[in-house]
């Protein structure tokens, strides 16, 4: 299974960069995980031939920095530039009912199969209905994507043993109590990786507001860099 970071910013992308969007590939299976700004053009950079083929678009939640380009993908499908119907998974589906989409509302505990991949959904703690998503390939390798979430104890269980933790780490510290309900700090994500026994963590959903993020000393954790590609292989040592 391969993960490409198409866009890794929260709502304030840096110049020329994009909001939350991740491409998961496993053999012929292609899943777009969130589709914030820039995701459509980044997909076309990777797959220039039209129509574009995606097995599914999976939205963690409907905030614009994660779902902002869904209607551009709809236009693509309506103009025959994207395979139809496109399977579309989201915890909220009211504004996603279109003939080109095969829309499925996700819920806590739901499991589904897309091509060679199994997806498991867990409700996380955010301002709107939001799912953390575990993606597992046929070899048992897994990614757990937190979506946007504040810390809650169930997160450790949800992320348990994932090979790669892809986590919302937009807060630099705990100074903003209100934001802490909806997002994690860098330190919380480092702790989550350790407690859940994940092999590695990519800290994402960063804010580009001119303030530096703290340096990370855990060699199994890195900040997301747009365009990075990760091959998910078996655990070595925890
Ligand atoms: Zn967000
Ligand atoms: Zn959000």
Short mmCIF file of C-alpha atoms and ligand atoms in Angstrom, two decimals:
data_model
loop_
_atom_site.label_atom_id
_atom_site.label_comp_id
_atom_site.label_asym_id
_atom_site.label_seq_id
_atom_site.Cartn_x
_atom_site.Cartn_y
_atom_site.Cartn_z
CA UNK A 1 0.00 0.00 0.00
CA UNK A 2 1.30 3.44 -0.91
CA UNK A 3 0.36 6.80 0.59
CA UNK A 4 1.00 10.08 -1.25
CA UNK A 5 0.57 13.37 0.60
CA UNK A 6 -1.23 15.54 -1.95
CA UNK A 7 -2.00 18.35 0.48
CA UNK A 8 -1.23 18.59 4.17
CA UNK A 9 -2.39 21.97 5.41
CA UNK A 10 -5.35 22.82 7.58
CA UNK A 11 -7.42 25.77 6.39
CA UNK A 12 -4.48 28.08 5.63
CA UNK A 13 -2.37 26.47 2.90
CA UNK A 14 1.00 28.03 2.11
CA UNK A 15 1.48 29.63 -1.30
CA UNK A 16 1.16 26.99 -4.02
CA UNK A 17 0.27 24.28 -1.49
CA UNK A 18 -2.92 22.40 -0.68
CA UNK A 19 -5.31 21.44 2.10
CA UNK A 20 -5.86 17.94 3.49
CA UNK A 21 -5.81 15.33 0.75
CA UNK A 22 -4.15 11.92 0.58
CA UNK A 23 -3.93 9.34 -2.17
CA UNK A 24 -3.89 5.68 -1.17
CA UNK A 25 -2.89 3.12 -3.80
CA UNK A 26 -2.68 -0.65 -3.54
CA UNK A 27 -2.21 -2.49 -6.81
CA UNK A 28 -5.03 -1.22 -9.03
CA UNK A 29 -7.00 0.22 -6.12
CA UNK A 30 -7.02 4.00 -5.76
CA UNK A 31 -8.66 5.90 -2.94
CA UNK A 32 -8.68 9.64 -2.47
CA UNK A 33 -8.82 10.34 1.24
CA UNK A 34 -10.22 13.86 1.74
CA UNK A 35 -10.17 16.39 -1.08
CA UNK A 36 -9.18 19.81 0.21
CA UNK A 37 -8.02 22.58 -2.11
CA UNK A 38 -5.47 21.54 -4.73
CA UNK A 39 -6.45 17.85 -4.64
CA UNK A 40 -7.90 17.65 -8.13
CA UNK A 41 -4.89 19.20 -9.86
CA UNK A 42 -2.51 17.09 -7.76
CA UNK A 43 -4.41 13.95 -8.83
CA UNK A 44 -4.08 15.02 -12.45
CA UNK A 45 -0.34 15.52 -11.99
CA UNK A 46 -0.12 11.84 -11.00
CA UNK A 47 -2.76 10.50 -13.41
CA UNK A 48 -2.73 12.83 -16.45
CA UNK A 49 -4.87 10.55 -18.64
CA UNK A 50 -8.61 11.23 -18.73
CA UNK A 51 -11.00 10.00 -17.64
CA UNK A 52 -9.40 9.89 -14.22
CA UNK A 53 -10.15 6.65 -12.39
CA UNK A 54 -10.73 6.56 -8.64
CA UNK A 55 -12.28 3.60 -6.82
CA UNK A 56 -13.60 5.87 -4.09
CA UNK A 57 -13.43 9.29 -2.51
CA UNK A 58 -13.53 9.01 1.28
CA UNK A 59 -14.21 12.13 3.33
CA UNK A 60 -13.32 12.26 7.02
CA UNK A 61 -15.76 15.16 7.44
CA UNK A 62 -17.34 18.01 5.58
CA UNK A 63 -15.15 20.94 6.66
CA UNK A 64 -13.92 22.85 3.61
CA UNK A 65 -10.24 22.09 4.20
CA UNK A 66 -11.10 18.37 3.74
CA UNK A 67 -14.01 18.40 1.31
CA UNK A 68 -13.64 21.74 -0.50
CA UNK A 69 -13.10 20.26 -3.97
CA UNK A 70 -15.74 17.53 -3.90
CA UNK A 71 -17.94 19.50 -6.29
CA UNK A 72 -15.03 19.91 -8.72
CA UNK A 73 -14.77 16.11 -8.78
CA UNK A 74 -18.55 16.07 -9.34
CA UNK A 75 -18.13 18.38 -12.36
CA UNK A 76 -15.38 16.12 -13.67
CA UNK A 77 -17.69 13.13 -13.40
CA UNK A 78 -20.59 15.01 -15.00
CA UNK A 79 -18.35 15.95 -17.94
CA UNK A 80 -17.19 12.36 -18.36
CA UNK A 81 -13.68 13.09 -17.11
CA UNK A 82 -13.96 10.84 -14.06
CA UNK A 83 -15.33 7.30 -13.84
CA UNK A 84 -18.97 7.13 -12.73
CA UNK A 85 -20.60 6.46 -10.45
CA UNK A 86 -17.86 7.42 -8.02
CA UNK A 87 -18.20 5.75 -4.62
CA UNK A 88 -18.28 8.57 -2.09
CA UNK A 89 -18.10 7.95 1.66
CA UNK A 90 -18.88 10.70 4.18
CA UNK A 91 -20.39 10.98 7.68
CA UNK A 92 -22.71 13.69 6.32
CA UNK A 93 -24.35 13.19 2.93
CA UNK A 94 -27.08 15.84 2.67
CA UNK A 95 -25.24 17.89 0.03
CA UNK A 96 -23.69 14.94 -1.77
CA UNK A 97 -26.69 13.34 -3.48
CA UNK A 98 -25.89 13.44 -7.20
CA UNK A 99 -26.33 10.78 -9.90
CA UNK A 100 -22.57 10.65 -10.52
CA UNK A 101 -21.93 9.70 -6.89
CA UNK A 102 -22.73 6.42 -5.19
CA UNK A 103 -22.96 8.09 -1.81
CA UNK A 104 -22.60 6.12 1.41
CA UNK A 105 -23.00 7.63 4.87
CA UNK A 106 -20.28 6.40 7.20
CA UNK A 107 -20.86 5.65 10.89
CA UNK A 108 -18.93 4.63 13.97
CA UNK A 109 -17.92 0.99 13.68
CA UNK A 110 -18.61 0.70 9.95
CA UNK A 111 -16.36 -1.55 7.86
CA UNK A 112 -16.24 -1.73 4.09
CA UNK A 113 -14.07 -3.07 1.30
CA UNK A 114 -12.84 -0.99 -1.62
CA UNK A 115 -10.88 -3.03 -4.15
CA UNK A 116 -8.06 -4.72 -2.26
CA UNK A 117 -8.40 -2.49 0.80
CA UNK A 118 -10.53 -2.73 3.95
CA UNK A 119 -11.67 0.48 5.60
CA UNK A 120 -12.82 0.79 9.19
CA UNK A 121 -14.44 3.95 10.55
CA UNK A 122 -14.43 5.31 14.08
CA UNK A 123 -16.16 8.49 15.27
CA UNK A 124 -13.64 11.01 16.59
CA UNK A 125 -13.95 14.24 18.57
CA UNK A 126 -14.51 17.26 16.35
CA UNK A 127 -16.91 20.16 15.84
CA UNK A 128 -18.92 18.27 13.20
CA UNK A 129 -19.43 14.52 12.60
CA UNK A 130 -15.96 13.20 11.75
CA UNK A 131 -14.49 9.77 11.18
CA UNK A 132 -11.04 8.44 11.87
CA UNK A 133 -10.30 5.86 9.20
CA UNK A 134 -8.19 2.70 9.30
CA UNK A 135 -7.10 1.40 5.90
CA UNK A 136 -5.74 -2.13 5.77
CA UNK A 137 -4.28 -3.97 2.77
CA UNK A 138 -4.44 -7.69 2.07
CA UNK A 139 -1.03 -8.19 3.71
CA UNK A 140 -2.35 -6.72 6.96
CA UNK A 141 -0.47 -3.42 6.67
CA UNK A 142 -2.46 -0.50 7.96
CA UNK A 143 -2.71 3.27 8.08
CA UNK A 144 -4.80 5.03 10.69
CA UNK A 145 -5.87 8.53 9.66
CA UNK A 146 -7.26 10.55 12.56
CA UNK A 147 -9.16 13.09 10.46
CA UNK A 148 -9.52 16.22 12.60
CA UNK A 149 -9.84 15.36 16.26
CA UNK A 150 -9.12 16.46 19.78
CA UNK A 151 -7.62 13.89 22.14
CA UNK A 152 -9.96 11.30 23.63
CA UNK A 153 -9.05 8.00 25.24
CA UNK A 154 -10.65 5.90 22.49
CA UNK A 155 -8.05 7.20 20.04
CA UNK A 156 -5.42 4.83 21.40
CA UNK A 157 -7.65 1.84 20.69
CA UNK A 158 -8.58 3.23 17.27
CA UNK A 159 -4.94 3.68 16.25
CA UNK A 160 -3.67 0.51 17.96
CA UNK A 161 -0.88 -1.21 16.06
CA UNK A 162 -1.22 0.76 12.83
CA UNK A 163 1.94 0.72 10.74
CA UNK A 164 1.50 4.40 9.95
CA UNK A 165 -0.36 6.98 12.00
CA UNK A 166 -1.42 9.98 9.89
CA UNK A 167 -2.51 12.47 12.49
CA UNK A 168 -3.93 15.94 12.93
CA UNK A 169 -1.17 17.77 14.83
CA UNK A 170 -2.05 21.35 13.99
CA UNK A 171 -1.67 22.75 17.51
CA UNK A 172 1.84 23.68 18.57
CA UNK A 173 0.94 23.70 22.27
CA UNK A 174 -2.01 23.56 24.68
CA UNK A 175 -2.51 27.34 24.95
CA UNK A 176 -5.84 27.43 23.08
CA UNK A 177 -8.33 25.52 25.22
CA UNK A 178 -11.17 25.82 22.71
CA UNK A 179 -9.05 24.49 19.83
CA UNK A 180 -7.89 21.58 21.99
CA UNK A 181 -11.39 20.13 21.88
CA UNK A 182 -11.15 19.75 18.11
CA UNK A 183 -7.48 19.20 17.31
CA UNK A 184 -4.37 17.64 18.80
CA UNK A 185 -1.05 19.17 19.75
CA UNK A 186 2.23 17.90 18.39
CA UNK A 187 3.01 16.40 21.81
CA UNK A 188 -0.32 14.57 21.92
CA UNK A 189 0.33 12.94 18.56
CA UNK A 190 3.79 11.81 19.66
CA UNK A 191 2.20 10.31 22.77
CA UNK A 192 -0.56 8.67 20.69
CA UNK A 193 2.01 6.97 18.46
CA UNK A 194 3.77 5.53 21.51
CA UNK A 195 0.64 4.46 23.39
CA UNK A 196 -0.94 2.88 20.31
CA UNK A 197 2.30 1.12 19.28
CA UNK A 198 2.29 2.59 15.77
CA UNK A 199 5.49 2.05 13.85
CA UNK A 200 5.67 5.63 12.58
CA UNK A 201 3.66 8.83 12.55
CA UNK A 202 3.26 11.60 10.01
CA UNK A 203 2.07 14.83 11.61
CA UNK A 204 -0.23 16.66 9.26
CA UNK A 205 -3.04 19.25 8.98
CA UNK A 206 -0.48 21.95 9.78
CA UNK A 207 -1.14 25.67 9.91
CA UNK A 208 0.91 28.04 7.81
CA UNK A 209 0.64 31.20 9.87
CA UNK A 210 4.30 32.15 10.11
CA UNK A 211 4.92 30.41 13.45
CA UNK A 212 7.45 27.60 13.67
CA UNK A 213 6.38 24.15 14.83
CA UNK A 214 8.45 22.61 17.64
CA UNK A 215 11.30 20.31 16.64
CA UNK A 216 10.44 16.60 16.94
CA UNK A 217 12.95 14.37 18.69
CA UNK A 218 11.09 11.05 18.17
CA UNK A 219 12.82 9.51 15.13
CA UNK A 220 9.62 7.61 14.28
CA UNK A 221 7.65 10.84 13.82
CA UNK A 222 7.96 13.44 11.08
CA UNK A 223 6.08 16.47 9.87
CA UNK A 224 4.20 15.98 6.62
CA UNK A 225 5.84 17.34 3.47
CA UNK A 226 3.62 17.80 0.46
CA UNK A 227 4.38 15.32 -2.34
CA UNK A 228 5.96 12.76 0.00
CA UNK A 229 5.26 9.11 -0.78
CA UNK A 230 5.27 6.34 1.82
CA UNK A 231 5.31 2.62 1.07
CA UNK A 232 3.66 0.84 3.98
CA UNK A 233 5.60 -2.33 4.74
CA UNK A 234 5.70 -4.68 7.71
CA UNK A 235 6.62 -3.47 11.18
CA UNK A 236 10.20 -3.93 12.24
CA UNK A 237 10.51 -3.17 15.93
CA UNK A 238 8.17 -1.04 18.00
ZN1 LIG B 1 -9.31 20.47 9.09
ZN1 LIG B 2 -12.35 20.01 10.62
#
